Every structure is written in C-alpha cells, then in structure tokens.
GROMACS .gro file of C-alpha atoms in nm:
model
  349
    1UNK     CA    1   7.146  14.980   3.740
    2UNK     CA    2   7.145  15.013   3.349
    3UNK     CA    3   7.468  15.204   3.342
    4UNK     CA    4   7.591  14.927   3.569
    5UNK     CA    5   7.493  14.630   3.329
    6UNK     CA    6   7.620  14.798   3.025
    7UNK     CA    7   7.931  14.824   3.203
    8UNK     CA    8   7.937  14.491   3.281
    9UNK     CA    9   7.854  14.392   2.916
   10UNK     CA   10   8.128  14.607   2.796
   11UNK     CA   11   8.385  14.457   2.998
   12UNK     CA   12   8.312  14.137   2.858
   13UNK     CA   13   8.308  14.206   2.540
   14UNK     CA   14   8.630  14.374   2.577
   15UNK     CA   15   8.794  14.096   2.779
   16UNK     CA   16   8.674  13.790   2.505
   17UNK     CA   17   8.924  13.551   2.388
   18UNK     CA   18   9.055  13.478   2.062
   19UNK     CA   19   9.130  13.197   1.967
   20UNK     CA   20   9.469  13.210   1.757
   21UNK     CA   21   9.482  12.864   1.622
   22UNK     CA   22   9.273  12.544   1.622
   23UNK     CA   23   9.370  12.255   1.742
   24UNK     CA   24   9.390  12.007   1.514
   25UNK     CA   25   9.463  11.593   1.559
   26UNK     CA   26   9.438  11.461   1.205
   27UNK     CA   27   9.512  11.606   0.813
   28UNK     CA   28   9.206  11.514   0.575
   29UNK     CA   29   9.265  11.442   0.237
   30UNK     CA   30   9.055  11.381  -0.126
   31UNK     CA   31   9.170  11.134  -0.385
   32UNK     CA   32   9.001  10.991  -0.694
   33UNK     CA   33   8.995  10.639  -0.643
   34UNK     CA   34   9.009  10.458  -0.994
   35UNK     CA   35   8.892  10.095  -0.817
   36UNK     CA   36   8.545  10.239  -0.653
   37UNK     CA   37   8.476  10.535  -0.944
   38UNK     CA   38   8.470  10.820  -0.694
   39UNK     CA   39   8.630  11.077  -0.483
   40UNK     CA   40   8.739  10.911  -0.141
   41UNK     CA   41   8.850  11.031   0.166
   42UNK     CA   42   9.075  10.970   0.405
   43UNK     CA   43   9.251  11.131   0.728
   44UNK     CA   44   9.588  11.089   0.853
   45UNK     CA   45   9.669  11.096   1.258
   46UNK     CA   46  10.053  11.109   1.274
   47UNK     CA   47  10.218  11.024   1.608
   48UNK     CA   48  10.349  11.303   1.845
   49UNK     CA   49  10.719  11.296   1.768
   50UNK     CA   50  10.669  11.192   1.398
   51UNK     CA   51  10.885  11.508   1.266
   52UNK     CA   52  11.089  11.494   1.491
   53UNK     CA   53  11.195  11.143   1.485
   54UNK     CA   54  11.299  11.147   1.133
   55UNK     CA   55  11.498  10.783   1.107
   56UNK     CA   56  11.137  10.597   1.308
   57UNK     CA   57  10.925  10.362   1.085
   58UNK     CA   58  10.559  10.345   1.230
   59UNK     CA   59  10.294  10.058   1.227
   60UNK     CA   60   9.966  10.189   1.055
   61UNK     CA   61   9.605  10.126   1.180
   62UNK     CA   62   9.310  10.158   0.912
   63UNK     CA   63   9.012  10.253   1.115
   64UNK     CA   64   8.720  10.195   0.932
   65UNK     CA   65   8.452  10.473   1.016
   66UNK     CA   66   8.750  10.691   1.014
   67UNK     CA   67   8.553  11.007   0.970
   68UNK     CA   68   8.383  10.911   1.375
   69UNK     CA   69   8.607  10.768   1.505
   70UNK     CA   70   8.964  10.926   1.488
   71UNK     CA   71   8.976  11.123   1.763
   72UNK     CA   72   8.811  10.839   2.031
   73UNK     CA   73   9.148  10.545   1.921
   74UNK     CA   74   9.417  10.835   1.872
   75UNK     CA   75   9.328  10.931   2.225
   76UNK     CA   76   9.317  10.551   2.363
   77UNK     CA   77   9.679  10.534   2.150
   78UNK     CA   78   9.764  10.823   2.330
   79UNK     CA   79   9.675  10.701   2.679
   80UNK     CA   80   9.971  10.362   2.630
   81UNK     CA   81  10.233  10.621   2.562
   82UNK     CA   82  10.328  10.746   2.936
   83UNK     CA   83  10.531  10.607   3.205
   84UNK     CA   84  10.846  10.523   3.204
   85UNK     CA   85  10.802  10.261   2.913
   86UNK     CA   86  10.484  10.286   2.665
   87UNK     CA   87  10.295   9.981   2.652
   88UNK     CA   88  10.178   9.989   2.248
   89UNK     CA   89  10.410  10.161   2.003
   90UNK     CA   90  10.281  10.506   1.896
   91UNK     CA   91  10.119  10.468   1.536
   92UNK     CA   92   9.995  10.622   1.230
   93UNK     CA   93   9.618  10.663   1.233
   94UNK     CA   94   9.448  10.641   0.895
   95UNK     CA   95   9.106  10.744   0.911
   96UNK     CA   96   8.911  10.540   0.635
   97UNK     CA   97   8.632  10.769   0.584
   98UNK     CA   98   8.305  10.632   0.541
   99UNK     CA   99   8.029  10.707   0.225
  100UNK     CA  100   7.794  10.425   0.156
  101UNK     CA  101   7.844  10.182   0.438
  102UNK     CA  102   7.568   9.921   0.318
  103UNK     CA  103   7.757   9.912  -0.007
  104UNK     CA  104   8.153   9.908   0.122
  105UNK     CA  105   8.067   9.665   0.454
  106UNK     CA  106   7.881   9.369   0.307
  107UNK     CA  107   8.088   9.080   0.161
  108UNK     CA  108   7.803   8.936  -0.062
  109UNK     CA  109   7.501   9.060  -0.233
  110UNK     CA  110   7.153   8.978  -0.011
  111UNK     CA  111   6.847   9.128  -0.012
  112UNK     CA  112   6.731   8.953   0.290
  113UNK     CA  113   6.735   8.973   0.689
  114UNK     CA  114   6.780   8.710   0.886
  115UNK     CA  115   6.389   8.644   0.928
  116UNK     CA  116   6.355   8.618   0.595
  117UNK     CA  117   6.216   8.944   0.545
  118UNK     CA  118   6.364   9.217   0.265
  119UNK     CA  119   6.585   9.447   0.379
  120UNK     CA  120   6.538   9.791   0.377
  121UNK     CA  121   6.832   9.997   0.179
  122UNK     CA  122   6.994   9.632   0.065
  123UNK     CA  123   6.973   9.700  -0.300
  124UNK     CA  124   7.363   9.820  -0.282
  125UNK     CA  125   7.517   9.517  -0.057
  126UNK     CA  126   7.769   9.368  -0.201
  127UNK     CA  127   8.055   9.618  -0.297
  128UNK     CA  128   8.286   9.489   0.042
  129UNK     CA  129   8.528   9.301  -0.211
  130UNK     CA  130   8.591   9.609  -0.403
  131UNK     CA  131   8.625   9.782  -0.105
  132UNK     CA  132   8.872   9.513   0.058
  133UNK     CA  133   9.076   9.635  -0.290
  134UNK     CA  134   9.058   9.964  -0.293
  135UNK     CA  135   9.184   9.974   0.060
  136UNK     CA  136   9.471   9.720  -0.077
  137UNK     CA  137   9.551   9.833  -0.441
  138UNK     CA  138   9.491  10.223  -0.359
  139UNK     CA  139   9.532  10.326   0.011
  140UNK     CA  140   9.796  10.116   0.185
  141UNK     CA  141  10.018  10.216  -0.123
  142UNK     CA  142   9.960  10.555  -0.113
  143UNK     CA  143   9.989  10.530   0.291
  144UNK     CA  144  10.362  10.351   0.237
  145UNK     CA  145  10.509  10.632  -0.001
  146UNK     CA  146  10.350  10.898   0.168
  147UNK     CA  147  10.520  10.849   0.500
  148UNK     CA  148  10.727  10.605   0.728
  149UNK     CA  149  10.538  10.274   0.724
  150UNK     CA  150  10.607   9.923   0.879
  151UNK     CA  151  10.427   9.629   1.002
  152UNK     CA  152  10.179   9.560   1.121
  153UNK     CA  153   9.902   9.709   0.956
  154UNK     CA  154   9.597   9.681   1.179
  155UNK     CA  155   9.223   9.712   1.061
  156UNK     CA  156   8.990   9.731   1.329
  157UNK     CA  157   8.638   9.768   1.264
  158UNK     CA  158   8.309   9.773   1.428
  159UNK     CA  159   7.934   9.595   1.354
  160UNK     CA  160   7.971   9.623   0.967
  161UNK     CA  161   8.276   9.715   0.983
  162UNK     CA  162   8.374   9.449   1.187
  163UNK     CA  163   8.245   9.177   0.919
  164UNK     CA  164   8.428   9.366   0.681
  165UNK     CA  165   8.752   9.295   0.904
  166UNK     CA  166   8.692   8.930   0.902
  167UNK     CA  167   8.597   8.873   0.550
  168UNK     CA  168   8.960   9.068   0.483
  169UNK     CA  169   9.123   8.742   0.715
  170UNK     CA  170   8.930   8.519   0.486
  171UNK     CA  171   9.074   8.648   0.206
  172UNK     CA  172   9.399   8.488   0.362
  173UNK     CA  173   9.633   8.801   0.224
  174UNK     CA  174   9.910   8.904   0.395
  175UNK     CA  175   9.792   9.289   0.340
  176UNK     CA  176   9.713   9.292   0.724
  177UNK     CA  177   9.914   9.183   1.022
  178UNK     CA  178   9.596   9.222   1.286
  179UNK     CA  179   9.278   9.276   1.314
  180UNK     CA  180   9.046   9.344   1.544
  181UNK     CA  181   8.690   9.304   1.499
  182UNK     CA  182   8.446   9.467   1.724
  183UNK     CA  183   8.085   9.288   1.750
  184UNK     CA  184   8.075   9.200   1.320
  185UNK     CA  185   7.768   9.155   1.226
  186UNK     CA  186   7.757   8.776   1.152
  187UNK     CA  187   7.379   8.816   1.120
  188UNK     CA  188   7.440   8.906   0.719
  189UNK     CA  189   7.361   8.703   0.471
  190UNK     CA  190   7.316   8.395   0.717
  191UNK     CA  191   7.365   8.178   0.696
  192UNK     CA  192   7.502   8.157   0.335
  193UNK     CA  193   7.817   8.408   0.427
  194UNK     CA  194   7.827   8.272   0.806
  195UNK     CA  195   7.874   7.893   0.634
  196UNK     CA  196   8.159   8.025   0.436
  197UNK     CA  197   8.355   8.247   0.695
  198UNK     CA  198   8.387   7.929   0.903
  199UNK     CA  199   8.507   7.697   0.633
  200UNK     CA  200   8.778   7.964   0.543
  201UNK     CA  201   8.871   7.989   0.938
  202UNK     CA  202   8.928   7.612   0.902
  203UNK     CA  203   9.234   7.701   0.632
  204UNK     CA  204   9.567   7.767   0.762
  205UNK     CA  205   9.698   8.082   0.696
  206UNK     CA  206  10.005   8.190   0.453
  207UNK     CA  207  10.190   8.406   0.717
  208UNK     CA  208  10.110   8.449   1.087
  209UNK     CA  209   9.775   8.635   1.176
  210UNK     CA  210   9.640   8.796   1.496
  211UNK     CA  211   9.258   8.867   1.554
  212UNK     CA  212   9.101   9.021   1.862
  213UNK     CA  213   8.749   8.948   1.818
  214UNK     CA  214   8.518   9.147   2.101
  215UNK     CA  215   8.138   9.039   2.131
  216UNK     CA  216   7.897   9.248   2.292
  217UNK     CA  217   7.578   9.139   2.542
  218UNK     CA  218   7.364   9.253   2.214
  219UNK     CA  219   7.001   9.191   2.274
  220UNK     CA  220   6.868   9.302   1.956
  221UNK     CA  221   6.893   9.155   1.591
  222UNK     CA  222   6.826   9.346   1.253
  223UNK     CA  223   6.485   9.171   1.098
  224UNK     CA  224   6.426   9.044   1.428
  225UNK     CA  225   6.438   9.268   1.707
  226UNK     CA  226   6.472   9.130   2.031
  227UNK     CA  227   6.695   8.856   1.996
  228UNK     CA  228   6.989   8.662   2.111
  229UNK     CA  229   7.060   8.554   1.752
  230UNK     CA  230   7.313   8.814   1.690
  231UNK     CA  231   7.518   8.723   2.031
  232UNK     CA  232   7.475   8.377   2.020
  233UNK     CA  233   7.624   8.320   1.689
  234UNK     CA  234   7.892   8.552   1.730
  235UNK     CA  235   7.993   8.345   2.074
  236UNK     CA  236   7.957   8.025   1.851
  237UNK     CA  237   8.183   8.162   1.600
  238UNK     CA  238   8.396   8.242   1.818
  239UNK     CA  239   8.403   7.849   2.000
  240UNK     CA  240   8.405   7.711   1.611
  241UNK     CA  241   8.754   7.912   1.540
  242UNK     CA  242   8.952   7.860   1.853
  243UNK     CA  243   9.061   7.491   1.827
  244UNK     CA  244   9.444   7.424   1.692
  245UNK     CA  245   9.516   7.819   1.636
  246UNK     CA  246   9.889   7.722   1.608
  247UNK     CA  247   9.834   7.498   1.331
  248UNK     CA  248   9.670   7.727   1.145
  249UNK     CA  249   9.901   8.069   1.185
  250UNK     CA  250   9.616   8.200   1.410
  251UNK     CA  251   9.676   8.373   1.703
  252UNK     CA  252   9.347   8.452   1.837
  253UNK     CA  253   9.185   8.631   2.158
  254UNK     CA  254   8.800   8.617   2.170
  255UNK     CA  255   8.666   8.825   2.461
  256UNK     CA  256   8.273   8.840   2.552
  257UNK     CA  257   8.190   9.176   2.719
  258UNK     CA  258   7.868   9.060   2.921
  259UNK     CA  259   7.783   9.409   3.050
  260UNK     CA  260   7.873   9.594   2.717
  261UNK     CA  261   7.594   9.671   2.475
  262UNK     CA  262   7.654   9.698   2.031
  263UNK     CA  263   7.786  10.050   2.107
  264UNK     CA  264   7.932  10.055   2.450
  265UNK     CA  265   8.177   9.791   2.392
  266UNK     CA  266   8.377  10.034   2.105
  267UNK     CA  267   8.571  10.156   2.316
  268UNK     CA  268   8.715   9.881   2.578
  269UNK     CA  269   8.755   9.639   2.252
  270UNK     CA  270   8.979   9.885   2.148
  271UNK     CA  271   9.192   9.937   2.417
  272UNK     CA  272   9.182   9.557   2.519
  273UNK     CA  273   9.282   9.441   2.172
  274UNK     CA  274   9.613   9.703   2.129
  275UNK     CA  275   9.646   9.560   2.454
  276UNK     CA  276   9.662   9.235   2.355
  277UNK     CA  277   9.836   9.267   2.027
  278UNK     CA  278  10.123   9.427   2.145
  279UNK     CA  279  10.139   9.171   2.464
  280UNK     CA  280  10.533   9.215   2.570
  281UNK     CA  281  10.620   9.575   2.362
  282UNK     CA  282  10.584   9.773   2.734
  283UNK     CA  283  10.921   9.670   2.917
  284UNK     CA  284  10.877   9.548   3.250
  285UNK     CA  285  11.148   9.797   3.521
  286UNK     CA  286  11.172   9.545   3.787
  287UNK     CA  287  11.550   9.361   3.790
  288UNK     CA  288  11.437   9.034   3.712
  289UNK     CA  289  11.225   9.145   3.397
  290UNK     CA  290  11.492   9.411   3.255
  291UNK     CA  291  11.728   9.167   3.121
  292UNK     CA  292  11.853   9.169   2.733
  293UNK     CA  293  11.742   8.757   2.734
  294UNK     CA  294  11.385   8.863   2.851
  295UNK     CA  295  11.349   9.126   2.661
  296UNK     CA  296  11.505   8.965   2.327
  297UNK     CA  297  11.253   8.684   2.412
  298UNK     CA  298  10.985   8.875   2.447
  299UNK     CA  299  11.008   9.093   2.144
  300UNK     CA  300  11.088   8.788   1.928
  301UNK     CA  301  10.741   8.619   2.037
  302UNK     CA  302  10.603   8.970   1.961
  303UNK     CA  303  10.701   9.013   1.593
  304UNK     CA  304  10.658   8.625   1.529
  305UNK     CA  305  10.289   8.732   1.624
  306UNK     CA  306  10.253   9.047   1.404
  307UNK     CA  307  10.510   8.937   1.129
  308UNK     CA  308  10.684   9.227   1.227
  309UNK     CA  309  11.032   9.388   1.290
  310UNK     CA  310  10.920   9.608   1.592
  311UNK     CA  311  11.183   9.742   1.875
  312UNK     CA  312  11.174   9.922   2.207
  313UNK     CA  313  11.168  10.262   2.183
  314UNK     CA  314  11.538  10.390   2.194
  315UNK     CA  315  11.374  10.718   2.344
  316UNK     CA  316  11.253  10.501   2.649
  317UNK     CA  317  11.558  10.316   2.704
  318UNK     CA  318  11.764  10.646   2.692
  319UNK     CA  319  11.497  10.813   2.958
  320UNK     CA  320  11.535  10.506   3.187
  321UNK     CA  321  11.883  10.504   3.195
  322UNK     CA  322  11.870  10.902   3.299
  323UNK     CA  323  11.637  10.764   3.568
  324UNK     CA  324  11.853  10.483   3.679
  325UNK     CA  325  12.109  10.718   3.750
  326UNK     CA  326  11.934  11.005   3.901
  327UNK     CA  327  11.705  10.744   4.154
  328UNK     CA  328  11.882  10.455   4.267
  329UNK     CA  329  11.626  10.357   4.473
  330UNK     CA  330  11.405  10.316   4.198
  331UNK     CA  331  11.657   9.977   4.139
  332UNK     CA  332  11.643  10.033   3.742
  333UNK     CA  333  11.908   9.772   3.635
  334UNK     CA  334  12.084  10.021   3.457
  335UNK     CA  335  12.360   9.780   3.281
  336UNK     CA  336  12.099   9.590   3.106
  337UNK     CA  337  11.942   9.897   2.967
  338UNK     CA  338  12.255   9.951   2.792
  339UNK     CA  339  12.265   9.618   2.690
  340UNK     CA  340  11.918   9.640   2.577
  341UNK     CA  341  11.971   9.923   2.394
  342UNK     CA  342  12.293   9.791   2.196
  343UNK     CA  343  12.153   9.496   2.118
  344UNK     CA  344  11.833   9.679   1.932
  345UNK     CA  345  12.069   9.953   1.819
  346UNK     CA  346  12.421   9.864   1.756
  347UNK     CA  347  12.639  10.177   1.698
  348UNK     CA  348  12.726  10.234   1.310
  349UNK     CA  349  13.035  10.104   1.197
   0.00000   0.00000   0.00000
C-alpha cells in the first residue's frame, strides 16, 4: 500500500502543470502627479483588437476604484461585443486607482455625519476638487497622447465615488461626455453640499451631457444606521433633476433598483447605463431597421447625446455582409449594408 501511494504521489508530481504565461487584462502604471504631491496609479484595459486595428479611435471610461474594479466592467464591456452587431463600442478602460478615498471622494470639507455626530476618519475630506483636476489637468492628457482617444469620456463611479461623479457634472466642464453614478452618497455634507448640487442641476449645461444615475434599496445610513435617509434623498434628487432635461443639455436616466442593496446594484448599474448611453450604436438586422436613413438617424441622435463622432463598426458591417451572402434566409438586407458602410466610410479619393 505505501509503495502504491508513493507511486501515486510521484505521478502527480511528475504530471503538474506549468503555467507558461499569465494572463493578464490590464497594464499598471506609476506617475508622479505634480497636482496631488504623490505617486499615482493608474491601469490601462485596451480593447481586444486595439493593435490590430491601427487607424480605430476609442471612447475612454475612467473607473474610479480602478484598482477593484477593472476586471468586473472590462468583462460586462466584453459581454456587448458578440453577435452579429455589438451593442456598446469596445473601449479603453482606465483604471483610476484608489489611495485615500475619504480625501479624493468628498467635494467639501465636513467633519460631521448626517446626525450631527463627528465623523470618524473626516479630518482629510475635502481634497475631491483637486482630485476632479488631477484627473483633468494630468490623466485624461496623458490618456489622449498615450493612445487612440475620442469621445466620450465616461466616469462612472460608485457610493463616494459616485458623488464624486456628480460634483464633476456640477462643475459644468465639458471634460466628460457621461457619467454614470452608482448610489452617490448624497448623505455628505447635507445638507450644505446636497443644497448646492441641486441649484447647479438647475443650470443649463455648456455642451450636451448624459447621466445614468442608479439608486439602490439602501437601508442603512452612515451616522445613522438604519435608515431610509440615504434612499430617500437620493430618489428625491433624482425627482428634483428630471423636469425640462432638454432645456438644460441634460439627458438623463434615473433608475431605482428596489431589490438591489449599496453593493449589489454595482454591477446591473453598470451594464444598464452602457446600455443606455449607447441607446442605437447595436444595429438592428431585420429589413426594416437596416436602412442607411435609420441608421444615419440613429447614430446622429447618438453622438448629439455623447457630443461625439462615433460610427458602426466597419468590422461588423463587413461580417454581415459575408453573412448576407452565405445565409439568405437569414434576410440580411445586404444592399443597405453597403450603403451603410459607404456612407460611414467613403473610399479615399
């Protein structure tokens, strides 16, 4: 029986695998940032056919918590790409990596919770404006000459992060196209921050905006513990920012996730809000939806949305007209691909 287990033990150790190289889904990278007074970091997710596509220009997302959450959105990102037409554009990821998040989240400076009572680790709040310029002055421009950029740059955030998204809109910049803000935490400095974020929502803004704001079923409030505070001021945010949206450059989609908690929600806000903000990108195959005036329609509405100069994938239209032609039956109106495709890419003189 021993000789037989050492046997055993042997052949396993003789038949182990090696791995030969790690798989890897984003680059990291150290810089001295000259705005904050440290050594920053940030990681780079590049889309699947980035080298090879060498003429493509990419939108950019800046994904706050970059450093937990890269591999969950390049994955959702991932999961609009198949089928015969992707419904989101593929995009370049940049991880913003996280170090004091007290400091770099918070708009103002408040020592306070919402009870009234001090708040633990609140010495540091108020750095989010110097953040909001770092990521501005510093990143986005080393982002653009770095590699192929275009609009829109996204920022999506999440609690914190999510405030920091909307105190970036209130900034009315045109440094971001979308945004999409994932359960902020409204509760800050309220209502002294909440007061202001509503009278800047009431301000039209310079170019056109889009902001997917998701709201979780929270039942819990920092200061206060259990607590609809949290929820219900996010919903009334929400009700106080909707009226005349065109008026204002707005385009706005506010989405209450009833059975999704603070955490939970992450992930379908995500997805829902790419979604949303690239409404009309994915082309529709059936006869009556694959015409050049549909399509042109639809991708004019699209970049009026996302100030943005964004095409169908020349790729895609190529692959459907190979599919047109091998299945007929699959009634791919073949003729309007091509005119699809020389409308978005007329041949060089």
């Amino acid at each position: 029986m021993k000789k037989l287990l050492a046997s055993t033990f042997a052949t396993l150790l003789s038949t182990q695998v090696v791995a030969e190289q790690p798989l890897t889904y984003a680059e990291l990278f150290n810089h001295p940032s000259t705005i904050l007074n440290e050594t920053r970091q940030y990681s780079v997710h590049l889309p699947s056919d980035y080298q090879r596509n060498k003429h493509q220009h990419y939108p950019v997302v800046y994904l706050l918590d970059g450093e937990n959450r890269m591999l969950q959105v390049s994955g959702i990102i991932q999961s609009f790409q198949g089928g015969l037409s992707p419904n989101v554009p593929d995009m370049i990821i940049v991880g913003v990596h996280n170090t004091n998040r007290m400091r770099d989240y918070t708009p103002t400076h408040s020592l306070t919770l919402p009870s009234g009572d001090a708040g633990p680790g609140y010495a540091e709040t108020g750095g989010g404006r110097q953040f909001l310029k770092y990521l501005t002055d510093e990143l986005i421009p080393i982002i653009n000459a770095q590699y192929r950029t275009a609009k829109p740059n996204i920022m999506i955030g999440h609690s914190l992060g999510g405030l920091t998204a909307l105190d970036a809109m209130s900034l009315h910049t045109d440094d971001f196209q979308a945004y999409i803000s994932i359960d902020p935490s409204l509760w800050f400095d309220y209502p002294n921050y909440y007061s202001y974020l509503e009278k800047s929502f009431e301000q039209p803004f310079k170019t056109p905006v889009s902001l997917y704001l998701a709201m979780a079923n929270n039942p819990f409030t920092p200061g206060i513990g259990r607590s609809n505070f949290h929820r219900d001021h996010l919903l009334n945010f929400a009700k106080k920012i909707a009226p005349d949206t065109d008026e204002k450059n707005l385009y706005l989609n506010s989405h209450y996730f009833e059975n999704e908690n603070h955490h939970t929600v992450y992930h379908l806000a995500v997805y829902n809000g790419l979604s949303w903000l690239f409404d009309g990108y994915g082309l529709n195959t059936a006869p009556r939806e694959l015409t050049l005036e549909k399509v042109r329609d639809r991708y004019q509405s699209l970049n009026l949305r996302l100030h943005s100069d964004l095409k169908p994938d020349q790729s895609y239209l190529k692959l459907l007209e190979k599919k047109a032609a091998r299945w007929p039956n699959m009634e791919i109106p073949a003729d309007e691909v091509k005119k699809i495709d020389a409308y978005f890419y007329p041949a060089k003189q």
